PDB file of C-alpha atoms in Angstrom:
ATOM      1  CA  UNK J  13     -83.528 -43.302 -63.287  1.00 96.00           C
ATOM      2  CA  UNK J  14     -82.444 -46.610 -61.807  1.00 97.00           C
ATOM      3  CA  UNK J  15     -82.228 -48.259 -65.224  1.00 98.00           C
ATOM      4  CA  UNK J  16     -80.363 -45.268 -66.674  1.00 98.00           C
ATOM      5  CA  UNK J  17     -77.721 -45.565 -63.931  1.00 98.00           C
ATOM      6  CA  UNK J  18     -77.437 -49.321 -64.443  1.00 98.00           C
ATOM      7  CA  UNK J  19     -77.051 -48.795 -68.199  1.00 98.00           C
ATOM      8  CA  UNK J  20     -74.295 -46.259 -67.531  1.00 98.00           C
ATOM      9  CA  UNK J  21     -72.465 -48.774 -65.365  1.00 98.00           C
ATOM     10  CA  UNK J  22     -72.810 -51.521 -67.967  1.00 98.00           C
ATOM     11  CA  UNK J  23     -71.417 -49.171 -70.635  1.00 98.00           C
ATOM     12  CA  UNK J  24     -68.297 -48.572 -68.524  1.00 98.00           C
ATOM     13  CA  UNK J  25     -65.145 -50.555 -69.277  1.00 97.00           C
ATOM     14  CA  UNK J  26     -64.018 -52.841 -66.461  1.00 98.00           C
ATOM     15  CA  UNK J  27     -67.420 -52.877 -64.696  1.00 98.00           C
ATOM     16  CA  UNK J  28     -68.696 -56.429 -64.572  1.00 98.00           C
ATOM     17  CA  UNK J  29     -72.103 -57.415 -65.959  1.00 97.00           C
ATOM     18  CA  UNK J  30     -72.340 -60.130 -63.280  1.00 97.00           C
ATOM     19  CA  UNK J  31     -73.222 -59.521 -60.567  1.00 97.00           C
ATOM     20  CA  UNK J  32     -75.550 -56.978 -62.142  1.00 98.00           C
ATOM     21  CA  UNK J  33     -75.069 -53.359 -61.017  1.00 98.00           C
ATOM     22  CA  UNK J  34     -77.885 -52.079 -58.788  1.00 98.00           C
ATOM     23  CA  UNK J  35     -79.163 -48.775 -57.424  1.00 98.00           C
ATOM     24  CA  UNK J  36     -80.309 -47.655 -53.989  1.00 98.00           C
ATOM     25  CA  UNK J  37     -82.353 -44.500 -53.566  1.00 97.00           C
ATOM     26  CA  UNK J  38     -80.652 -43.194 -50.447  1.00 97.00           C
ATOM     27  CA  UNK J  39     -82.694 -40.071 -49.738  1.00 96.00           C
ATOM     28  CA  UNK J  40     -85.444 -37.803 -50.936  1.00 93.00           C
ATOM     29  CA  UNK J  41     -84.135 -34.337 -50.203  1.00 87.00           C
ATOM     30  CA  UNK J  42     -85.761 -30.914 -50.558  1.00 82.00           C
ATOM     31  CA  UNK J  43     -84.753 -30.353 -54.170  1.00 77.00           C
ATOM     32  CA  UNK J  44     -83.355 -33.641 -55.423  1.00 83.00           C
ATOM     33  CA  UNK J  45     -83.228 -37.405 -55.022  1.00 89.00           C
ATOM     34  CA  UNK J  46     -79.969 -39.072 -53.983  1.00 92.00           C
ATOM     35  CA  UNK J  47     -78.968 -42.345 -55.611  1.00 95.00           C
ATOM     36  CA  UNK J  48     -76.183 -44.813 -54.922  1.00 97.00           C
ATOM     37  CA  UNK J  49     -74.991 -46.871 -57.871  1.00 98.00           C
ATOM     38  CA  UNK J  50     -73.320 -50.134 -56.915  1.00 98.00           C
ATOM     39  CA  UNK J  51     -71.222 -52.025 -59.454  1.00 98.00           C
ATOM     40  CA  UNK J  52     -68.369 -54.488 -59.417  1.00 98.00           C
ATOM     41  CA  UNK J  53     -64.964 -54.672 -61.048  1.00 97.00           C
ATOM     42  CA  UNK J  54     -62.060 -57.063 -60.908  1.00 97.00           C
ATOM     43  CA  UNK J  55     -59.645 -54.236 -61.734  1.00 97.00           C
ATOM     44  CA  UNK J  56     -59.590 -52.077 -58.572  1.00 95.00           C
ATOM     45  CA  UNK J  57     -56.221 -50.624 -59.576  1.00 97.00           C
ATOM     46  CA  UNK J  58     -58.054 -48.778 -62.390  1.00 98.00           C
ATOM     47  CA  UNK J  59     -60.623 -47.234 -60.065  1.00 97.00           C
ATOM     48  CA  UNK J  60     -59.777 -43.643 -61.025  1.00 97.00           C
ATOM     49  CA  UNK J  61     -60.316 -44.196 -64.742  1.00 98.00           C
ATOM     50  CA  UNK J  62     -63.364 -46.399 -64.074  1.00 98.00           C
ATOM     51  CA  UNK J  63     -65.002 -43.615 -62.045  1.00 98.00           C
ATOM     52  CA  UNK J  64     -64.131 -41.039 -64.682  1.00 98.00           C
ATOM     53  CA  UNK J  65     -65.667 -43.087 -67.479  1.00 98.00           C
ATOM     54  CA  UNK J  66     -68.664 -44.000 -65.303  1.00 98.00           C
ATOM     55  CA  UNK J  67     -69.390 -40.342 -64.551  1.00 97.00           C
ATOM     56  CA  UNK J  68     -69.228 -39.513 -68.260  1.00 97.00           C
ATOM     57  CA  UNK J  69     -71.511 -42.451 -69.059  1.00 98.00           C
ATOM     58  CA  UNK J  70     -74.008 -41.281 -66.422  1.00 97.00           C
ATOM     59  CA  UNK J  71     -74.103 -37.856 -68.082  1.00 95.00           C
ATOM     60  CA  UNK J  72     -74.466 -39.360 -71.550  1.00 96.00           C
ATOM     61  CA  UNK J  73     -77.155 -41.879 -70.548  1.00 97.00           C
ATOM     62  CA  UNK J  74     -79.139 -39.198 -68.711  1.00 95.00           C
ATOM     63  CA  UNK J  75     -78.938 -36.938 -71.761  1.00 93.00           C
ATOM     64  CA  UNK J  76     -80.057 -39.799 -74.025  1.00 94.00           C
ATOM     65  CA  UNK J  77     -83.035 -40.444 -71.722  1.00 94.00           C
ATOM     66  CA  UNK J  78     -83.958 -36.752 -71.592  1.00 90.00           C
ATOM     67  CA  UNK J  79     -83.049 -36.422 -67.906  1.00 91.00           C
ATOM     68  CA  UNK J  80     -81.511 -33.100 -66.878  1.00 85.00           C
ATOM     69  CA  UNK J  81     -78.861 -33.314 -64.190  1.00 84.00           C
ATOM     70  CA  UNK J  82     -79.402 -30.364 -61.891  1.00 76.00           C
ATOM     71  CA  UNK J  83     -78.794 -29.805 -58.204  1.00 66.00           C
ATOM     72  CA  UNK J  84     -79.357 -27.065 -55.640  1.00 63.00           C
ATOM     73  CA  UNK J  85     -75.886 -25.871 -56.576  1.00 64.00           C
ATOM     74  CA  UNK J  86     -76.991 -25.296 -60.180  1.00 57.00           C
ATOM     75  CA  UNK J  87     -77.776 -21.638 -60.544  1.00 58.00           C
ATOM     76  CA  UNK J  88     -78.674 -19.743 -63.667  1.00 56.00           C
ATOM     77  CA  UNK J  89     -81.120 -17.200 -64.856  1.00 56.00           C
ATOM     78  CA  UNK J  90     -83.418 -19.176 -67.065  1.00 58.00           C
ATOM     79  CA  UNK J  91     -87.105 -19.316 -67.676  1.00 59.00           C
ATOM     80  CA  UNK J  92     -87.202 -23.077 -67.164  1.00 61.00           C
ATOM     81  CA  UNK J  93     -88.461 -23.762 -70.652  1.00 67.00           C
ATOM     82  CA  UNK J  94     -85.216 -24.446 -72.525  1.00 70.00           C
ATOM     83  CA  UNK J  95     -83.904 -27.797 -71.366  1.00 75.00           C
ATOM     84  CA  UNK J  96     -80.210 -27.953 -70.425  1.00 75.00           C
ATOM     85  CA  UNK J  97     -79.566 -31.232 -72.249  1.00 81.00           C
ATOM     86  CA  UNK J  98     -77.069 -30.698 -75.103  1.00 84.00           C
ATOM     87  CA  UNK J  99     -78.743 -30.131 -78.478  1.00 85.00           C
ATOM     88  CA  UNK J 100     -77.257 -33.260 -80.067  1.00 88.00           C
ATOM     89  CA  UNK J 101     -79.343 -35.385 -77.657  1.00 87.00           C
ATOM     90  CA  UNK J 102     -82.648 -33.638 -78.462  1.00 85.00           C
ATOM     91  CA  UNK J 103     -85.024 -34.953 -81.092  1.00 86.00           C
ATOM     92  CA  UNK J 104     -84.930 -33.299 -84.504  1.00 87.00           C
ATOM     93  CA  UNK J 105     -88.378 -31.775 -83.923  1.00 88.00           C
ATOM     94  CA  UNK J 106     -87.694 -30.428 -80.406  1.00 84.00           C
ATOM     95  CA  UNK J 107     -89.001 -26.904 -79.955  1.00 82.00           C
ATOM     96  CA  UNK J 108     -88.456 -24.795 -76.892  1.00 79.00           C
ATOM     97  CA  UNK J 109     -91.819 -24.057 -75.297  1.00 74.00           C
ATOM     98  CA  UNK J 110     -92.741 -20.412 -75.133  1.00 72.00           C
ATOM     99  CA  UNK J 111     -92.318 -18.364 -72.007  1.00 66.00           C
ATOM    100  CA  UNK J 112     -95.681 -17.871 -70.304  1.00 65.00           C
ATOM    101  CA  UNK J 113     -96.512 -15.064 -67.931  1.00 66.00           C
ATOM    102  CA  UNK J 114     -99.724 -14.526 -66.033  1.00 65.00           C
ATOM    103  CA  UNK J 115    -100.353 -11.120 -64.492  1.00 68.00           C
ATOM    104  CA  UNK J 116    -100.632 -11.221 -60.713  1.00 66.00           C
ATOM    105  CA  UNK J 117    -103.949  -9.398 -60.819  1.00 70.00           C
ATOM    106  CA  UNK J 118    -105.450 -12.488 -62.524  1.00 65.00           C
ATOM    107  CA  UNK J 119    -104.239 -14.648 -59.649  1.00 63.00           C
ATOM    108  CA  UNK J 120    -105.696 -12.292 -57.052  1.00 67.00           C
ATOM    109  CA  UNK J 121    -108.942 -11.981 -59.016  1.00 69.00           C
ATOM    110  CA  UNK J 122    -109.365 -15.786 -59.086  1.00 64.00           C
ATOM    111  CA  UNK J 123    -108.616 -15.980 -55.350  1.00 64.00           C
ATOM    112  CA  UNK J 124    -111.114 -13.223 -54.507  1.00 68.00           C
ATOM    113  CA  UNK J 125    -113.825 -14.808 -56.674  1.00 70.00           C
ATOM    114  CA  UNK J 126    -113.435 -18.120 -54.840  1.00 69.00           C
ATOM    115  CA  UNK J 127    -113.501 -16.511 -51.395  1.00 67.00           C
ATOM    116  CA  UNK J 128    -116.471 -14.163 -51.658  1.00 64.00           C
ATOM    117  CA  UNK J 129    -119.559 -14.709 -49.467  1.00 64.00           C
ATOM    118  CA  UNK J 130    -121.582 -15.563 -52.588  1.00 61.00           C
ATOM    119  CA  UNK J 131    -119.333 -18.515 -53.356  1.00 50.00           C
ATOM    120  CA  UNK J 132    -120.346 -20.222 -50.100  1.00 53.00           C
ATOM    121  CA  UNK J 133    -116.786 -20.622 -48.859  1.00 50.00           C
TER     122      UNK J 133
END
């Protein structure tokens, strides 16, 4: 992830290659990791357009690397199999994995088998 963010910064107009952009991992939260991308420019008056292009480059570079950008605020009914990365970033042979269901009685059966007096537990 760090390299993907750095690559996004380097692909952004007006962000300097030297000093090299760098990333801090600022927290490990319940459902996501927080990152801070640090980069330099000598055109601070263009900050709005630099941020806009940087954010687009982060999305594009994550998609290219197969990284889904999700957050706790992302909400959808999905089975978790179909990736949310746009199709044009997926390999030609990408196939959505099938949706798998296991009946709950199988789960309870396995639990009961492990916790019977004969099992020694």
